[in-house]
Short mmCIF file of C-alpha atoms in Angstrom, two decimals:
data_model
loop_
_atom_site.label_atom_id
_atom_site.label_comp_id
_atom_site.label_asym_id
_atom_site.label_seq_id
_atom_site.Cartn_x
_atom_site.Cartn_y
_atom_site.Cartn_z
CA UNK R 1 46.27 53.14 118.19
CA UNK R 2 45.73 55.16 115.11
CA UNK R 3 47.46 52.86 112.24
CA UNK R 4 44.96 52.91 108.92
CA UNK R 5 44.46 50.00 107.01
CA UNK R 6 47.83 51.37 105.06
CA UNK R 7 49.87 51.04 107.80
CA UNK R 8 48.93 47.48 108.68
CA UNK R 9 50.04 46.62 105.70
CA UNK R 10 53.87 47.39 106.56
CA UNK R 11 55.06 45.14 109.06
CA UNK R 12 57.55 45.44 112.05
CA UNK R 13 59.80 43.99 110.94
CA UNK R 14 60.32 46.50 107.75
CA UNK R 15 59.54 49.21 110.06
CA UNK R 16 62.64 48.05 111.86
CA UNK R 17 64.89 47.26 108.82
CA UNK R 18 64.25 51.20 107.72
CA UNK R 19 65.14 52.56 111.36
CA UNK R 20 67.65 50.36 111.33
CA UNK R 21 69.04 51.61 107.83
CA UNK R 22 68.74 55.21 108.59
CA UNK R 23 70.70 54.81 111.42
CA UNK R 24 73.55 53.30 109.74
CA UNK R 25 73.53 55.98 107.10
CA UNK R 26 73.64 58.52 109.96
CA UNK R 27 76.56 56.51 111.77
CA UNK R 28 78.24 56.40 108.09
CA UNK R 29 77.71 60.14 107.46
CA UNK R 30 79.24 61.22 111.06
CA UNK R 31 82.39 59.07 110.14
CA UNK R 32 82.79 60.67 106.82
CA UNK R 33 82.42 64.30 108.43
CA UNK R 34 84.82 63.60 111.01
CA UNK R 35 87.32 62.40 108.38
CA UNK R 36 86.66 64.94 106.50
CA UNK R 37 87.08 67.44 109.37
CA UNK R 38 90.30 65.93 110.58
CA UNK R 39 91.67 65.58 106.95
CA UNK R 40 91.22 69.62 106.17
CA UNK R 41 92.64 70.25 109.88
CA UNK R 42 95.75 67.73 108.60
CA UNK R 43 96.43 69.63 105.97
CA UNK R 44 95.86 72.85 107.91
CA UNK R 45 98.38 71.75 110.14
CA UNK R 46 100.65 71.11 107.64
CA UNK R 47 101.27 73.85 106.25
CA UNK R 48 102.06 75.55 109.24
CA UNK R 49 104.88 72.74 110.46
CA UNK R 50 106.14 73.38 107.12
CA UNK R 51 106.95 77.01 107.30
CA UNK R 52 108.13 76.06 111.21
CA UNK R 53 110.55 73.36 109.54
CA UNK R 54 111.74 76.36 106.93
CA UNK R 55 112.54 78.52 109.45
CA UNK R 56 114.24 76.61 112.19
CA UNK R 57 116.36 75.32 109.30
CA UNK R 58 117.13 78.42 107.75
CA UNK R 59 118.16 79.66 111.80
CA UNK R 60 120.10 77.11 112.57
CA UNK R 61 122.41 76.74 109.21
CA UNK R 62 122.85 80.29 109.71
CA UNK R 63 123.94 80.38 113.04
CA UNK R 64 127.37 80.93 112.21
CA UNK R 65 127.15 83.86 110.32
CA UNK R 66 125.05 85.41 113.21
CA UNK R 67 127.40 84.11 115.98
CA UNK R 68 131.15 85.08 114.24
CA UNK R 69 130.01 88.42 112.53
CA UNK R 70 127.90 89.59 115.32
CA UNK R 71 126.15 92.72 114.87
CA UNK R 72 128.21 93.78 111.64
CA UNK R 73 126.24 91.33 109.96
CA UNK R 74 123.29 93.80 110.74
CA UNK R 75 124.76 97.03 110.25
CA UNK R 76 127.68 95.92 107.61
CA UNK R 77 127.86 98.06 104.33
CA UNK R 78 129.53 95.84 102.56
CA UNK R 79 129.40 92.45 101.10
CA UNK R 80 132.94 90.87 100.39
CA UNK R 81 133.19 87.09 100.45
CA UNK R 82 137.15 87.55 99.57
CA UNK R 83 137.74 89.23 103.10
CA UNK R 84 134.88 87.51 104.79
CA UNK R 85 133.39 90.67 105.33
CA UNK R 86 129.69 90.35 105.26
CA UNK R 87 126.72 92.85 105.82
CA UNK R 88 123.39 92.68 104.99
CA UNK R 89 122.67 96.30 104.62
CA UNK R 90 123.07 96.67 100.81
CA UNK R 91 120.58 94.05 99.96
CA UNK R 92 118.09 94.93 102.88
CA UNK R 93 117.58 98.30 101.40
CA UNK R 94 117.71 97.30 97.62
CA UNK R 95 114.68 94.70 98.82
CA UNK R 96 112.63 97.37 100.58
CA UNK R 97 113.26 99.96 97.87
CA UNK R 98 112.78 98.04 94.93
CA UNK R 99 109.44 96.53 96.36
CA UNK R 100 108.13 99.91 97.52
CA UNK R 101 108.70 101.51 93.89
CA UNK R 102 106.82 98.65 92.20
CA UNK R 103 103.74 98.45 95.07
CA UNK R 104 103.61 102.39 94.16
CA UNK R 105 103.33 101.72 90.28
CA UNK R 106 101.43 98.84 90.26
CA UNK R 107 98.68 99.80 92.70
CA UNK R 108 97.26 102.96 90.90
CA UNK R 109 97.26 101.16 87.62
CA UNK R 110 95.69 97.76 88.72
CA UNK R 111 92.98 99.32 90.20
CA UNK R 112 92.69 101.50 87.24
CA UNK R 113 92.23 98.00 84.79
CA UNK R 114 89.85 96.39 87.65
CA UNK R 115 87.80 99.63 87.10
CA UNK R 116 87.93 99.58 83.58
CA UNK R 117 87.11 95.75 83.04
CA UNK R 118 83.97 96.07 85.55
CA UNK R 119 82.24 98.49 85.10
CA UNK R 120 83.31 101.17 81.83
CA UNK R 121 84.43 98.21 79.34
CA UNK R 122 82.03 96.79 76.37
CA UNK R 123 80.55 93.70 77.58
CA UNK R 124 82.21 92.10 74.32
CA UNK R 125 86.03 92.88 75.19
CA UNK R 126 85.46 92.41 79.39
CA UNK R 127 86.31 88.38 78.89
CA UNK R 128 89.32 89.02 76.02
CA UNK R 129 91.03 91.45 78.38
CA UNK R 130 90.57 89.72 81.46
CA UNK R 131 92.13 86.63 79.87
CA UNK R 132 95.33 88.59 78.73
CA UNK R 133 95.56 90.04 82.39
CA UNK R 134 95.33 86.44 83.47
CA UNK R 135 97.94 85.20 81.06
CA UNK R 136 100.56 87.61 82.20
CA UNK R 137 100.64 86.23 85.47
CA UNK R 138 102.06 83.53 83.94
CA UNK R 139 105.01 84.60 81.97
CA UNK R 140 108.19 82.94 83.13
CA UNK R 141 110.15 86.00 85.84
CA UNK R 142 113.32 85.47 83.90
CA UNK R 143 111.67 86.51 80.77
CA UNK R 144 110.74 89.94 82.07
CA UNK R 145 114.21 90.10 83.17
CA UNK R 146 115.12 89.89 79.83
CA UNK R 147 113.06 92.67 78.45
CA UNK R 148 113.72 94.33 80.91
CA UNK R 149 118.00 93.69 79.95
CA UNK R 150 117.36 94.58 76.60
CA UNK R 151 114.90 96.93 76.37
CA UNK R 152 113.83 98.74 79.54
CA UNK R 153 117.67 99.60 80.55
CA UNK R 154 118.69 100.88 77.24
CA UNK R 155 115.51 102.56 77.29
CA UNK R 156 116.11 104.57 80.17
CA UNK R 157 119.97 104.94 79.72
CA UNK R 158 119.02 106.47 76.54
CA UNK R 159 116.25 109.11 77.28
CA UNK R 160 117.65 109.77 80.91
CA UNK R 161 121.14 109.83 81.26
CA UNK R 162 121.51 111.55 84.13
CA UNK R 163 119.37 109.86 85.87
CA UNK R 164 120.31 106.34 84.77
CA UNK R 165 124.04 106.22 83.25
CA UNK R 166 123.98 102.67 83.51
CA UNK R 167 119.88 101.81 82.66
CA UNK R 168 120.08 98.98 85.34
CA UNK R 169 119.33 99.99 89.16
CA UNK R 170 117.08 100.01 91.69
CA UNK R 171 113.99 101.86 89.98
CA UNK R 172 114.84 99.83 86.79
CA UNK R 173 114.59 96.14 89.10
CA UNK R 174 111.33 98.74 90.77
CA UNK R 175 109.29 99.25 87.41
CA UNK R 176 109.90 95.29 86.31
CA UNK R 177 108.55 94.40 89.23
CA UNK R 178 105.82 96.24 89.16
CA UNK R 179 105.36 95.01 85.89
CA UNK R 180 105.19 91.46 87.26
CA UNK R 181 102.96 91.92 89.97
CA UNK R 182 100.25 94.06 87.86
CA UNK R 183 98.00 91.08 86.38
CA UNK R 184 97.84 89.70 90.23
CA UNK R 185 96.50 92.46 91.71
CA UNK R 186 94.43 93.47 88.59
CA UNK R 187 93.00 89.76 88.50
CA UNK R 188 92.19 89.72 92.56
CA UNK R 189 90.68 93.13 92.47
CA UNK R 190 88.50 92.56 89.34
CA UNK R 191 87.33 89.21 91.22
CA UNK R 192 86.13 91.07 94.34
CA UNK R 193 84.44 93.93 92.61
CA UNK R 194 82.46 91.45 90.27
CA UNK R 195 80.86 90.59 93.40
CA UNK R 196 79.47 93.80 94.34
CA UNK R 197 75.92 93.14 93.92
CA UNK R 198 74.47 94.99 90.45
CA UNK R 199 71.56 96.41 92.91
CA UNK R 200 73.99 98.49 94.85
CA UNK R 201 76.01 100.01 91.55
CA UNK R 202 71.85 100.45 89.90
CA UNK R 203 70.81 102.15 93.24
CA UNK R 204 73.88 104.64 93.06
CA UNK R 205 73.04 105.57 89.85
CA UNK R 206 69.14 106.05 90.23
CA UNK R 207 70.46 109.09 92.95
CA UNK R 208 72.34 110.43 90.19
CA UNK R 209 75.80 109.31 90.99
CA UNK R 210 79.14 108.98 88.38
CA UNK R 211 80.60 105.98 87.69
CA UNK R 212 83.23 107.16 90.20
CA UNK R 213 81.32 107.63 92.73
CA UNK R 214 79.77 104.69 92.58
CA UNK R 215 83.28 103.19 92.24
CA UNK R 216 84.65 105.04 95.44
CA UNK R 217 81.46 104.96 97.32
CA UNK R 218 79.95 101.84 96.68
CA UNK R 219 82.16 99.60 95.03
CA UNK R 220 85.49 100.27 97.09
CA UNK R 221 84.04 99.78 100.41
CA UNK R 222 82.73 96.70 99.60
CA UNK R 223 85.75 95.24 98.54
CA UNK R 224 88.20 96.77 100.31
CA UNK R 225 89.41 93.74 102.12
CA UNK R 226 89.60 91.79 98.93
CA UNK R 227 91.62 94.53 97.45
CA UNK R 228 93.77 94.98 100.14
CA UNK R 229 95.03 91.08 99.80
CA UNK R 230 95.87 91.53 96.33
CA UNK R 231 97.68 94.43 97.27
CA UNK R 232 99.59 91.69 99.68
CA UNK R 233 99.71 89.39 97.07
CA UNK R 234 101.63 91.56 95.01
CA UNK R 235 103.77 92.70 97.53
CA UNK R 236 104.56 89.00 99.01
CA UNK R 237 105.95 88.61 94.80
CA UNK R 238 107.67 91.65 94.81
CA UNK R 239 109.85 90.95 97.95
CA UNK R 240 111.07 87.65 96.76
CA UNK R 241 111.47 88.20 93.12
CA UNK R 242 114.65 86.60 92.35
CA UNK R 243 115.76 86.81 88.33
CA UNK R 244 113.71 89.36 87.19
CA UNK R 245 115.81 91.80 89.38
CA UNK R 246 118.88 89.85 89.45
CA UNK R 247 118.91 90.66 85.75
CA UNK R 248 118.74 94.89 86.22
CA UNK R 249 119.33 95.93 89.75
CA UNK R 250 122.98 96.05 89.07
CA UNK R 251 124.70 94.21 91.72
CA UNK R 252 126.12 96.07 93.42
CA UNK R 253 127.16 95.01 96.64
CA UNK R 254 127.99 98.52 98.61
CA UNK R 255 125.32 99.88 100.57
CA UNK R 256 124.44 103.48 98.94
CA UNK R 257 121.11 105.70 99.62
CA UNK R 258 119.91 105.83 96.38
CA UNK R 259 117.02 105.24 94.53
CA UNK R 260 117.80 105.43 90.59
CA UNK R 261 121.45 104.11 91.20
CA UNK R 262 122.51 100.85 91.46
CA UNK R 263 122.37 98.38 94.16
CA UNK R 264 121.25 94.47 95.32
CA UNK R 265 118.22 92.58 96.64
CA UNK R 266 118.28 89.40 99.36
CA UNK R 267 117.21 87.55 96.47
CA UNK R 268 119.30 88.20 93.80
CA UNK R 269 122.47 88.22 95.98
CA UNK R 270 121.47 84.98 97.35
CA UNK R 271 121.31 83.54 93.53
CA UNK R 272 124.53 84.73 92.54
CA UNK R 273 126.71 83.85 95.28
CA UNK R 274 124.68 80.60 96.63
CA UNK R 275 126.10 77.89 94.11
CA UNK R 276 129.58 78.95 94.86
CA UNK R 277 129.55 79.60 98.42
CA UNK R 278 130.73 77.63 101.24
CA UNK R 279 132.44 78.28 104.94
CA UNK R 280 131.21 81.35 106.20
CA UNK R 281 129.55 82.92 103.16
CA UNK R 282 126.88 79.85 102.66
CA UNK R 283 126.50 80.58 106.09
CA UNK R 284 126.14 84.00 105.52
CA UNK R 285 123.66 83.63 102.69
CA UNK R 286 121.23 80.90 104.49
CA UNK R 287 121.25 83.57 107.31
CA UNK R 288 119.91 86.50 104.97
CA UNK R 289 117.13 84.18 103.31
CA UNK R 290 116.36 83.72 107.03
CA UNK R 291 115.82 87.08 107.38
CA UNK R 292 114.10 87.29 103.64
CA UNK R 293 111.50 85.49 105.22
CA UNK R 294 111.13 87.23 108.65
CA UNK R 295 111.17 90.43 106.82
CA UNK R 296 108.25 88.93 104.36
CA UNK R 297 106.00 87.78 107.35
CA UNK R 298 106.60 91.20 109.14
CA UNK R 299 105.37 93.05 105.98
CA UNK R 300 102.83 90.95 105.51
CA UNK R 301 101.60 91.01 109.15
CA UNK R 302 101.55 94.80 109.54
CA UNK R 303 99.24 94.30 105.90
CA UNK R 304 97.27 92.33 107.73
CA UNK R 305 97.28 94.40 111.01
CA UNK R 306 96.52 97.57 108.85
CA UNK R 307 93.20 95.86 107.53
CA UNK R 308 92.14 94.81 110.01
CA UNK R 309 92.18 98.54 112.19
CA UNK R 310 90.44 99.21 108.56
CA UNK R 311 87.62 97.12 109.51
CA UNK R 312 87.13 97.86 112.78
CA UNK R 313 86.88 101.44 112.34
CA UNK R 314 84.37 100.77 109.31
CA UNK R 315 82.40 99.17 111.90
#
């Protein structure tokens, strides 16, 4: 039936033993990817109950607040725990301010670094600058609230008085933020563009395009989406930066539409008055990180929403 002399040789019953081997090995391999499968989806899972388990919480121990106060919680001016007199507006708006002032520093100038480290800087210093980018991610928050006490405030009190009698305010807590969140999005755009494949950029420049061309015409596009998260990165810091603001917004608990004047943030209001509080005002305070958090995912989802109409138009 076709079996050469070589064949004969092996018998049955190691023919067996081998088929019988491999198909153990098989079986054993299938178990392994199924636990590994289920393990990742357990974890997956997780993470999501987690958040759930945040959020419910967060609801229900501030119940109170949004049951007594009613909709003056929402529209309030004013936060006065002597009076019980609680609204949420101050530190809403100090929150979306100071995050929009530091998303429109920090954007223009991280992408400016990523630029610079990938394609204009000397092979030499591209891995010493990247490392200090890297590094400044991980300063401590409360020591750029510091410099940012001592030196930034005075700083600005000093050369613009007019515009910032007091140093400390919403721009101030704006540019230290901004500060903060610089080395992320520098880091995560730098990452992505490293990727662009060196034909493209060498293609680009055999037609007889400038570097920023090739930057906005090859490079961007390519990594838009990547950019775009660091952008959310940032932004996801900047809205629940806690001592770093708490430090120079100011504190000041009346709603006013300003922009260089003083003011509050859901986080730093939340860390002054939490370890104190109790009654009504804990209450009042586990309500706004409630909304902290529902605010964060609905920035974060129009983000997301944004880049992805980004896409599908590209396509």
């Amino acid at each position: 039936m076709g079996y050469t002399m070589k064949d004969a040789s092996v018998s049955p019953s190691h023919l067996l033993g081998a088929e019988k081997g491999e198909l153990q090995m098989l079986r054993r391999n299938g178990r392994l990817d199924r636990l590994f499968s289920g393990s990742t989806f357990f974890f997956a899972v997780t993470v999501l109950v987690l958040l759930g388990a945040i959020m419910v919480t967060l609801f229900i121990s501030g119940w109170p607040a949004f049951s007594e106060l009613g909709a003056s919680f929402f529209t309030g001016t004013r936060w006065a725990a002597n009076v019980n007199d609680f609204g949420i507006l101050p530190a809403v708006y100090g929150t979306l301010v100071t995050s929009f002032i530091a998303i429109l520093v920090a954007v223009p100038i991280s992408f400016g670094i990523a630029i610079f480290l990938t394609e204009l800087c000397p092979v030499f210093l591209r891995r010493p600058l990247g490392t200090m980018v890297e590094l400044l991610a991980g300063v401590p928050s409360i020591i750029y609230g510091m410099w940012g006490m001592e030196v930034l405030a005075p700083f600005l009190q000093r050369h613009l008085p007019d515009v910032f009698p007091a140093g400390t305010g919403l721009t101030t807590a704006g540019l230290i933020l901004a500060v903060m969140i610089i080395p992320f999005i520098t880091a995560i755009t730098r990452d992505v563009m490293v990727t662009v494949p060196p034909m493209l950029r060498e293609s680009a420049y055999g037609l007889g395009c400038t570097t920023w061309e090739v930057v906005r015409n090859v490079v961007f596009p390519s990594v838009r989406a990547g950019m775009v998260g660091g952008v959310i990165l940032g932004l996801g810091r900047a809205l629940g930066e806690t001592m770093a603001v708490t430090f120079v917004i100011g504190n000041n608990l009346f709603y006013k539409a300003t922009v260089t004047g003083q003011g509050t943030s859901i986080a730093a209001l939340i860390a002054n008055q939490f370890p104190e509080a109790d009654g009504l005002q804990r209450s009042a305070l586990l309500a706004l990180g409630f909304l902290l958090f529902v605010i964060t995912f609905i920035v974060l989802a129009i983000a997301r929403l944004m880049l992805r109409r980004m896409d599908r138009s590209k396509a």
